[in-house]
PDB file of C-alpha atoms and ligand atoms in Angstrom:
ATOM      1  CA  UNK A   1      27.804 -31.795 -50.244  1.00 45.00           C
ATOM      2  CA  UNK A   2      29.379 -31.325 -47.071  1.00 48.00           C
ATOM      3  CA  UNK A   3      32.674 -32.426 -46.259  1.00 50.00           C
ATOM      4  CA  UNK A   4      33.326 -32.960 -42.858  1.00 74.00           C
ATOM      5  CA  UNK A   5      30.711 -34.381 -40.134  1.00 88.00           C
ATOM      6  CA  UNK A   6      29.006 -31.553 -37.216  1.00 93.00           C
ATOM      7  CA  UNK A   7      30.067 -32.333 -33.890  1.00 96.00           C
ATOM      8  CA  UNK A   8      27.756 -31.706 -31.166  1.00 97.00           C
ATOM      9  CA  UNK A   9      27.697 -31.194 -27.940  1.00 98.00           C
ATOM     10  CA  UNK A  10      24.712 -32.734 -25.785  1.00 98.00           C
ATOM     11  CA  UNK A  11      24.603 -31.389 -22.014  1.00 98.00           C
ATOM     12  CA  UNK A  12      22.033 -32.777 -20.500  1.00 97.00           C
ATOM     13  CA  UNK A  13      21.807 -34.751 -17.050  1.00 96.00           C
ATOM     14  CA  UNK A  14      18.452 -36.556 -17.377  1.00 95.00           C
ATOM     15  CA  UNK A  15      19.749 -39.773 -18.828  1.00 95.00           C
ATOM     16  CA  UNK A  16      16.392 -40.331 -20.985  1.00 95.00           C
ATOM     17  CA  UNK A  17      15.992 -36.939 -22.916  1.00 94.00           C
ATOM     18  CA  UNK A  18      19.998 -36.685 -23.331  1.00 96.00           C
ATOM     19  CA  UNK A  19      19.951 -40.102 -25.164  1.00 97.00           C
ATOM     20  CA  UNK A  20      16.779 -39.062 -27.149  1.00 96.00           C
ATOM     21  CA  UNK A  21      18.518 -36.054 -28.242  1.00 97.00           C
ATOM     22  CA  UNK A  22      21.699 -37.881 -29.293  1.00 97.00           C
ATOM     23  CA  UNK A  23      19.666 -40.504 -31.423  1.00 97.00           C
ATOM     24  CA  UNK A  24      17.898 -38.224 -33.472  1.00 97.00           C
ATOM     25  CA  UNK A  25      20.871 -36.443 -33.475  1.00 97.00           C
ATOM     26  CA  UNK A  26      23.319 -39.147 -35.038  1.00 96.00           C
ATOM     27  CA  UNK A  27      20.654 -40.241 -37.321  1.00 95.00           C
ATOM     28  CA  UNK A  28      20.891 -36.974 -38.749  1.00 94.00           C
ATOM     29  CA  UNK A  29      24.188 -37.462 -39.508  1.00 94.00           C
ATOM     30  CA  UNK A  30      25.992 -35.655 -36.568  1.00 96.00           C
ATOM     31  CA  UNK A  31      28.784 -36.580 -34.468  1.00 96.00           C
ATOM     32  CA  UNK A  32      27.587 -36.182 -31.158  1.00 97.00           C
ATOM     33  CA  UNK A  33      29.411 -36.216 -27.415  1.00 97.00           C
ATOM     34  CA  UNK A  34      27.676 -36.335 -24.200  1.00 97.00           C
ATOM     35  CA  UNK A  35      28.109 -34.567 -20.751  1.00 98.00           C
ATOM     36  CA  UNK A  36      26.041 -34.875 -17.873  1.00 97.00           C
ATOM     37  CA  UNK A  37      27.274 -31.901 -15.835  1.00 97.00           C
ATOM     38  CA  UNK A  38      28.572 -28.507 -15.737  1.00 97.00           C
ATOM     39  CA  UNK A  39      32.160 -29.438 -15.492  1.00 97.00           C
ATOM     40  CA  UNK A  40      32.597 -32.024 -18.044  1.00 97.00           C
ATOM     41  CA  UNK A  41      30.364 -30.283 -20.695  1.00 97.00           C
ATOM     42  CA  UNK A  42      33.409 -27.446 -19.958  1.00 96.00           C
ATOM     43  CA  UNK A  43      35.815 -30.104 -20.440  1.00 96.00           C
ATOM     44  CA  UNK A  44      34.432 -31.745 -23.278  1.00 96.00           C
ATOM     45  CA  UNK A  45      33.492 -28.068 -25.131  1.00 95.00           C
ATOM     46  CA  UNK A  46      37.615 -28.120 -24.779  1.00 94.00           C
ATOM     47  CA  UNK A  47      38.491 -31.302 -25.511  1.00 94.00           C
ATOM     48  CA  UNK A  48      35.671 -32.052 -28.325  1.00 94.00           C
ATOM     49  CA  UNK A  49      35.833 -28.534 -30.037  1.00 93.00           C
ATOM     50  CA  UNK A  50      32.070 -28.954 -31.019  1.00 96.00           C
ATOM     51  CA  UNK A  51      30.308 -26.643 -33.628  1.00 94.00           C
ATOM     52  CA  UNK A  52      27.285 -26.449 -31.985  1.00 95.00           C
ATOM     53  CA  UNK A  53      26.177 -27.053 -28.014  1.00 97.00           C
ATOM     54  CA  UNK A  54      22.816 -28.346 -26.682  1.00 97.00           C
ATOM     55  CA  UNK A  55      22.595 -27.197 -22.984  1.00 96.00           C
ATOM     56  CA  UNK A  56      20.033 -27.667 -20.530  1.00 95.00           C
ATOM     57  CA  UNK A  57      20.266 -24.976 -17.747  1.00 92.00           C
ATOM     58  CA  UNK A  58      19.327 -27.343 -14.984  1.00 91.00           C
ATOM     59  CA  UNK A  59      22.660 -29.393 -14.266  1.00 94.00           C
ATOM     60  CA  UNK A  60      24.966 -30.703 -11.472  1.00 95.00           C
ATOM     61  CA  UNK A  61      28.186 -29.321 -10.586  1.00 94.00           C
ATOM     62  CA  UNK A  62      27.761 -25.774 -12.043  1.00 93.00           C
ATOM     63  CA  UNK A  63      24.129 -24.713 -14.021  1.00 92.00           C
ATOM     64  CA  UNK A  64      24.038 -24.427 -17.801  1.00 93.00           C
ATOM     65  CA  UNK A  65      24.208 -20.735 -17.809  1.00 90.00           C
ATOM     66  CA  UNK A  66      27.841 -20.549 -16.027  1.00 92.00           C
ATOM     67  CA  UNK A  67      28.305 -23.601 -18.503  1.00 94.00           C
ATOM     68  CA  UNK A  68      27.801 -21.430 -21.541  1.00 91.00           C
ATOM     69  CA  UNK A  69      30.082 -18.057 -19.612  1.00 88.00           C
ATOM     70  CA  UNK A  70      33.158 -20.623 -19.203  1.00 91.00           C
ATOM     71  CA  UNK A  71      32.635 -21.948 -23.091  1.00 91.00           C
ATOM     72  CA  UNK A  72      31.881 -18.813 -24.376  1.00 85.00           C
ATOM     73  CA  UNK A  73      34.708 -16.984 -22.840  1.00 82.00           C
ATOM     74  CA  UNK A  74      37.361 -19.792 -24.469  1.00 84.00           C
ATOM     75  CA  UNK A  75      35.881 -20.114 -27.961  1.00 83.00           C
ATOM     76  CA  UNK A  76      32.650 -18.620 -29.325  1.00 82.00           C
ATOM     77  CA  UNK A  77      30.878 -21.649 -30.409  1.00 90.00           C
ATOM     78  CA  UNK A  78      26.731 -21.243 -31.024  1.00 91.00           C
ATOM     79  CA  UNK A  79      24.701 -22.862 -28.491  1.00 92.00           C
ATOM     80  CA  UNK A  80      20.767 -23.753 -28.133  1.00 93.00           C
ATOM     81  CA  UNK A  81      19.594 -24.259 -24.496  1.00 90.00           C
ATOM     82  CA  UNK A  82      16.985 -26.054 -22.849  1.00 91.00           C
ATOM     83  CA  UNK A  83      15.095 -24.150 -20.653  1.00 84.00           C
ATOM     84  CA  UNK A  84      12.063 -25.453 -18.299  1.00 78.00           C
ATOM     85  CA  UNK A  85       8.835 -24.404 -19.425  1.00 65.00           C
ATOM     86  CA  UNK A  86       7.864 -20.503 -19.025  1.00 68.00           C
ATOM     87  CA  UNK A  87      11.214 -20.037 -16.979  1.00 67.00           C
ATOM     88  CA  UNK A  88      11.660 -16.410 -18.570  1.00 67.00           C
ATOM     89  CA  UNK A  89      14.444 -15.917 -16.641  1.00 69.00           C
ATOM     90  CA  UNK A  90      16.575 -18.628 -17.501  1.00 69.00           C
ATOM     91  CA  UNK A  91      15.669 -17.720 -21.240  1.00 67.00           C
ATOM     92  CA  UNK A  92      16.983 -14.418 -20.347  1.00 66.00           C
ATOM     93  CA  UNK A  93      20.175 -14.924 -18.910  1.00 69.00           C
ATOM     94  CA  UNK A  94      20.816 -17.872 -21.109  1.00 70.00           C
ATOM     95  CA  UNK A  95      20.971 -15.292 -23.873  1.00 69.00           C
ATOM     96  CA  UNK A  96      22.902 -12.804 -22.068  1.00 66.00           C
ATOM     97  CA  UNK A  97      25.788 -15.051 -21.466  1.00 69.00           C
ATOM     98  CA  UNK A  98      25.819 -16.282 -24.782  1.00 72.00           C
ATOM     99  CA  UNK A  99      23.136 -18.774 -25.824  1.00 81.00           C
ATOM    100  CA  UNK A 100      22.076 -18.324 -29.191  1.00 82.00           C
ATOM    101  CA  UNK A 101      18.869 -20.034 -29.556  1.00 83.00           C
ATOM    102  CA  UNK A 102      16.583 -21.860 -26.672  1.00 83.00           C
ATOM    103  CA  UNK A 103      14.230 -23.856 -26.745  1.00 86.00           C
ATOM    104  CA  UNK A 104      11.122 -24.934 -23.948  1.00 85.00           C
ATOM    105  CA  UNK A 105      10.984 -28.332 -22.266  1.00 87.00           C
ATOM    106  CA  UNK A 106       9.655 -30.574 -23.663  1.00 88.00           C
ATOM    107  CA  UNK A 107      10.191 -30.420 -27.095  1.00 91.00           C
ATOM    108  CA  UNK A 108      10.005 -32.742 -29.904  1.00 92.00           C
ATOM    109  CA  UNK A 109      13.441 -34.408 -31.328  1.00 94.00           C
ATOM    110  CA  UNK A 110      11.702 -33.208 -35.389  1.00 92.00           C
ATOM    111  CA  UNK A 111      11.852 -29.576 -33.436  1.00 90.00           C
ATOM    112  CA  UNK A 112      15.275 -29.779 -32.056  1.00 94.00           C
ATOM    113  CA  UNK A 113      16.971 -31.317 -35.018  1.00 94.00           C
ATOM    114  CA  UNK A 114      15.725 -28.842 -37.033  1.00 92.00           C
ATOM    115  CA  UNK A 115      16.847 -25.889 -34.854  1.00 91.00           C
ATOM    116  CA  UNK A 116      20.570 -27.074 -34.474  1.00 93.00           C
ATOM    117  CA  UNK A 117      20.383 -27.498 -38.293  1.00 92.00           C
ATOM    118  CA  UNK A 118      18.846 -23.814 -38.518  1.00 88.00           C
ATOM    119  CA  UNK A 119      21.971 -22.473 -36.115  1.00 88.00           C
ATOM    120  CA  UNK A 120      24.503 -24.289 -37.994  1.00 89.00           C
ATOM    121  CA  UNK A 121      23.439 -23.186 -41.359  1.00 86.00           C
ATOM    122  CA  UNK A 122      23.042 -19.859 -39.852  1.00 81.00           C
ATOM    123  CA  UNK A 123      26.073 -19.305 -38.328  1.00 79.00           C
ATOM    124  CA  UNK A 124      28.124 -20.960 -41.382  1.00 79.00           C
ATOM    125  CA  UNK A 125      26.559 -18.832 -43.809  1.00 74.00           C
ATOM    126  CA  UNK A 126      27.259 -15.553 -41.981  1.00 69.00           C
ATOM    127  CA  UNK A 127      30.908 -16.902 -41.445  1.00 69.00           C
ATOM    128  CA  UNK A 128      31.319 -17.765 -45.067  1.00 68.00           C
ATOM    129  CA  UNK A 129      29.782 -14.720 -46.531  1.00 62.00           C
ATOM    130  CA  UNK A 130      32.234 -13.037 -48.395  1.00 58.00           C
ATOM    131  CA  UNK A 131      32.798  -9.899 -46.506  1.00 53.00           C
ATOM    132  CA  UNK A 132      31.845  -6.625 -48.317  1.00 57.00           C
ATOM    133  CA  UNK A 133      34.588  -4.622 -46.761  1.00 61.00           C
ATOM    134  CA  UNK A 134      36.717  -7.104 -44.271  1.00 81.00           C
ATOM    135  CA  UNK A 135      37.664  -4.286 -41.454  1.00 87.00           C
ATOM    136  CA  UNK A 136      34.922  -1.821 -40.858  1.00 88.00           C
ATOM    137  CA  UNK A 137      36.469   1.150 -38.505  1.00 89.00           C
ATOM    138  CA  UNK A 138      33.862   3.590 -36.738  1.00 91.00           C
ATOM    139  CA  UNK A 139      35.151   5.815 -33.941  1.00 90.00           C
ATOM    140  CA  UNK A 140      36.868   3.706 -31.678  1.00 93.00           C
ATOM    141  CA  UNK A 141      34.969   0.709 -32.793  1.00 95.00           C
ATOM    142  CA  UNK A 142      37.122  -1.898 -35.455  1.00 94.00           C
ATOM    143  CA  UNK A 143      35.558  -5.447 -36.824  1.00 94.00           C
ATOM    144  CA  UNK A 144      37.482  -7.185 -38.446  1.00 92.00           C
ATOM    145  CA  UNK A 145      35.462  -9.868 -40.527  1.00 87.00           C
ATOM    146  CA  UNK A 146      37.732 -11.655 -41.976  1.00 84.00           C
ATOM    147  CA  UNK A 147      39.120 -12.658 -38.361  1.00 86.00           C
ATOM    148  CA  UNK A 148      35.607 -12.431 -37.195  1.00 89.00           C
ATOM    149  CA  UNK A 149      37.459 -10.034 -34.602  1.00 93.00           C
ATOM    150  CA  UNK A 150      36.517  -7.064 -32.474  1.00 96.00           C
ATOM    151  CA  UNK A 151      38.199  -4.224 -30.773  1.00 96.00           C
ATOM    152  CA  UNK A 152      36.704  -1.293 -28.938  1.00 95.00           C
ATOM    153  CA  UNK A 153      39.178   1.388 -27.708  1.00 93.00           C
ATOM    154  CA  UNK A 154      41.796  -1.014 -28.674  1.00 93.00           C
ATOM    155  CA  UNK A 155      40.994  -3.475 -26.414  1.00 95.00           C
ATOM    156  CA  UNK A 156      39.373  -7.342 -27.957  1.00 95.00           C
ATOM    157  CA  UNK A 157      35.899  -8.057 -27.071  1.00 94.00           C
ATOM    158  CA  UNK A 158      35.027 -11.386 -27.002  1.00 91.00           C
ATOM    159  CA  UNK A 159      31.196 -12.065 -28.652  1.00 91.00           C
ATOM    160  CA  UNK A 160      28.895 -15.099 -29.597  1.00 88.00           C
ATOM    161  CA  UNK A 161      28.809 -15.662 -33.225  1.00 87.00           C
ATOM    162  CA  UNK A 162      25.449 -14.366 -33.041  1.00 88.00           C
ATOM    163  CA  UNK A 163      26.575 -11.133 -31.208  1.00 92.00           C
ATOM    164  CA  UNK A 164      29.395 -10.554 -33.841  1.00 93.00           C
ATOM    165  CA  UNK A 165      26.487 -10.871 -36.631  1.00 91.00           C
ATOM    166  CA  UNK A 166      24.056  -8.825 -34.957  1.00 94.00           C
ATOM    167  CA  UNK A 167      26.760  -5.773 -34.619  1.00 96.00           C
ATOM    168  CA  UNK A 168      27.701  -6.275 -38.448  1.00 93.00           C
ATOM    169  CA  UNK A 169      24.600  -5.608 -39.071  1.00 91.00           C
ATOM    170  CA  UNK A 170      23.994  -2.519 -37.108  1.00 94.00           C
ATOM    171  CA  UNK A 171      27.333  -1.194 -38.172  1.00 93.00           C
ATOM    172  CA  UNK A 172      26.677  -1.977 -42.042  1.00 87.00           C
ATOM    173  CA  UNK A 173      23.962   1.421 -41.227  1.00 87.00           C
ATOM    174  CA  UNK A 174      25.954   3.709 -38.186  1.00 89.00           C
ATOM    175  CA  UNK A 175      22.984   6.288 -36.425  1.00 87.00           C
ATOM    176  CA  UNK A 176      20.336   4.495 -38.004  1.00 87.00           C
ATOM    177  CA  UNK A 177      17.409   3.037 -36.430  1.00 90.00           C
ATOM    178  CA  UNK A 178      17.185  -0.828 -36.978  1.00 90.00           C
ATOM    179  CA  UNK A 179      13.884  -1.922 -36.219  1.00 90.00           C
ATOM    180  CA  UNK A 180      14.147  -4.991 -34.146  1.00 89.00           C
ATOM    181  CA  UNK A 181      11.863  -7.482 -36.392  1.00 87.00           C
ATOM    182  CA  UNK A 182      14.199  -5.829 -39.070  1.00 86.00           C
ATOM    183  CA  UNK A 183      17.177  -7.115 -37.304  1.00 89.00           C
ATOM    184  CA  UNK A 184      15.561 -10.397 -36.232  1.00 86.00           C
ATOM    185  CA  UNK A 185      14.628 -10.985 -39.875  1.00 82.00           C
ATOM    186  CA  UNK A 186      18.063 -10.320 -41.206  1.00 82.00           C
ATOM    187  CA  UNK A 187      20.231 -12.029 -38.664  1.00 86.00           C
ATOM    188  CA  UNK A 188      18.038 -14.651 -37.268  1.00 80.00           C
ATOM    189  CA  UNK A 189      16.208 -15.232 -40.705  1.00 75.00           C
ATOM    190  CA  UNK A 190      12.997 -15.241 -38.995  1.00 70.00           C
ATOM    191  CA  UNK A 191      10.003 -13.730 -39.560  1.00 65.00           C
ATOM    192  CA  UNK A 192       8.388 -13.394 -36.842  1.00 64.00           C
ATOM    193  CA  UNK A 193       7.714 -10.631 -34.410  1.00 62.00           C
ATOM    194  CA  UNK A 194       7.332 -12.901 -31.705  1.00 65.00           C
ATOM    195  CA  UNK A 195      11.053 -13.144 -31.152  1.00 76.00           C
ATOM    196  CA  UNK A 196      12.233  -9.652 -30.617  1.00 81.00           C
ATOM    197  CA  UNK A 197      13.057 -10.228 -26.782  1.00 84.00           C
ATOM    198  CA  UNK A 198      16.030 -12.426 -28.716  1.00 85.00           C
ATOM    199  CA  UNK A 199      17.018  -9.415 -30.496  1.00 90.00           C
ATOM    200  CA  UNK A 200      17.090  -7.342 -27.052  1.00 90.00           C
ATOM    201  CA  UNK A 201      18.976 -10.007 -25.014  1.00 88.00           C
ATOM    202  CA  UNK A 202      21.516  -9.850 -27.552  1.00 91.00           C
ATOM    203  CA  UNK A 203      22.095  -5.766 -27.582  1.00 94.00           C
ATOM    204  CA  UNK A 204      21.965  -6.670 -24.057  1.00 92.00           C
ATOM    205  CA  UNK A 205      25.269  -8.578 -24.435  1.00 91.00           C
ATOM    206  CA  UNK A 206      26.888  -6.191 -26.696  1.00 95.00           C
ATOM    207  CA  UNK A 207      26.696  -3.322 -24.525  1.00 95.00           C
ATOM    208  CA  UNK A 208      28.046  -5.391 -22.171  1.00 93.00           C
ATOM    209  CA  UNK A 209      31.195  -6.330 -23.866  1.00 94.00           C
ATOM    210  CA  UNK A 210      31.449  -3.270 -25.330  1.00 95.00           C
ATOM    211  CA  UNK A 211      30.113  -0.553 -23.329  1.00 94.00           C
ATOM    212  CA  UNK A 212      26.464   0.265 -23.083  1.00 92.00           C
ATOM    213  CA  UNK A 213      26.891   3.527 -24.580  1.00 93.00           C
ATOM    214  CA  UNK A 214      27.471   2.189 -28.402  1.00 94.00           C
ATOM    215  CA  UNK A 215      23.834   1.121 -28.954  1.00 96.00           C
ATOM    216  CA  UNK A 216      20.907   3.600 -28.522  1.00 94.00           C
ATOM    217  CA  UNK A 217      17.513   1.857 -27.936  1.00 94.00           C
ATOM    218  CA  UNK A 218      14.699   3.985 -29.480  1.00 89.00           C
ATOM    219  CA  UNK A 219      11.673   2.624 -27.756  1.00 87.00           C
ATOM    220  CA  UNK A 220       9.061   0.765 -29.634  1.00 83.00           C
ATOM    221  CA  UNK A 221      11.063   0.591 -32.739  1.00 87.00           C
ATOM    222  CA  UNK A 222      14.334  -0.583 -32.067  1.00 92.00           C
ATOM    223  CA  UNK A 223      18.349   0.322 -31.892  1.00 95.00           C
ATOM    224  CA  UNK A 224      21.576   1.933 -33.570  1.00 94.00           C
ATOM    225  CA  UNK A 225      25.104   2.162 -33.424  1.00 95.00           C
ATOM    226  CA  UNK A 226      26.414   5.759 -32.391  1.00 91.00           C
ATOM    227  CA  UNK A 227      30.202   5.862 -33.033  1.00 83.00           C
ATOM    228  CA  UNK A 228      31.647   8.534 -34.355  1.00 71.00           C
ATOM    229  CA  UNK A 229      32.946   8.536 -37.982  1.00 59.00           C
TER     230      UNK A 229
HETATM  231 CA1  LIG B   1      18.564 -31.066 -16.263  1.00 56.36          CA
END
């Protein structure tokens, strides 16, 4: 049994959906915290210290997507967005900056529920997994996974929980080519093929923090690490 109640975070300015979303939420046992703009879903992601955020993109104040930069910057915390229908490139950026899952307006309450209880066990099982060896050093490149900790040239990247899982993965096998429904399956824990632009918008963040020149693509299949040993 779990011990201690899962806070979320609902960000979410149209009154009816974010009250929706916190009823099915609370009956599912969570302890959930509203904010109806950009600024106070910052303030509250600070003040609440939520395990899991949902975050439409279309807010007041300052959009979803700068919403998730700010958190993410402060405190990696996994977060499933609400995007409008078909918007690809909301769904794209969203997982750029950060967002770990997303999901299409509108939705059902059975489908959301059941995604924030897919990140959370997700994310808590790749935290609590007993780490194989705790720092893995390649080139320049250290994780620490213990500390859940990254350094590149020294210097302390700052990834999504998902990000840090991803490049586990891809360093568990340096200079070998991951397919990406490999990686979705492993990391993700989903089957299906469908979702591989998830898997790309996540390399996509990783170069970023770390430097687009530690992940190969090899097109049509999918990516590896290149560090030296
Ligand atoms: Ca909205």
């Amino acid at each position: 049994m779990e011990t201690t109640e899962r806070r979320v975070l609902v960000v979410e300015d149209e009154r009816a959906i974010a009250d929706a979303v916190a009823v099915r939420l609370r009956a599912e046992g969570f302890l959930v915290h509203m904010a109806g703009d950009g600024p106070s879903a910052v303030q509250a992601a600070r003040a609440f210290l939520p395990d899991v955020i949902v975050l439409d993109v279309m807010l007041p104040g300052f959009d979803g997507l700068e919403v998730c930069r700010r958190i993410q910057a402060e405190r990696p915390v996994p977060v499933l967005m609400l995007t409008a229908r078909g918007d690809e490139t909301d769904l794209l950026v969203g997982l750029a900056v950060g967002a770990d899952d997303y999901m299409a307006k509108p939705f059902s309450m059975r489908e959301l529920a059941a995604r924030v209880h897919a990140l959370l066990r997700r994310v808590e099982k790749n935290a609590a997994r007993p780490a194989q060896k705790h720092l893995i050093r390649l080139g320049d490149l250290e994780i620490n996974q213990a500390e859940r900790r990254v350094l590149r040239g020294g210097v302390e990247a700052h990834l999504t929980p998902t990000e840090f899982d991803l490049l586990v993965h891809l360093a568990g096998r340096p200079r070998t080519v991951l397919p990406r429904e490999r990686l979705l399956a492993e990391v993700w824990g989903w089957a299906d093929a469908s979702g591989t632009r998830t898997v790309d918008s996540h390399i996509k963040g990783l170069r970023r923090k770390l430097g687009a020149d530690l992940i190969r693509t090899v097109h049509g299949v999918g990516y590896a690490l290149e560090v030296d040993r």
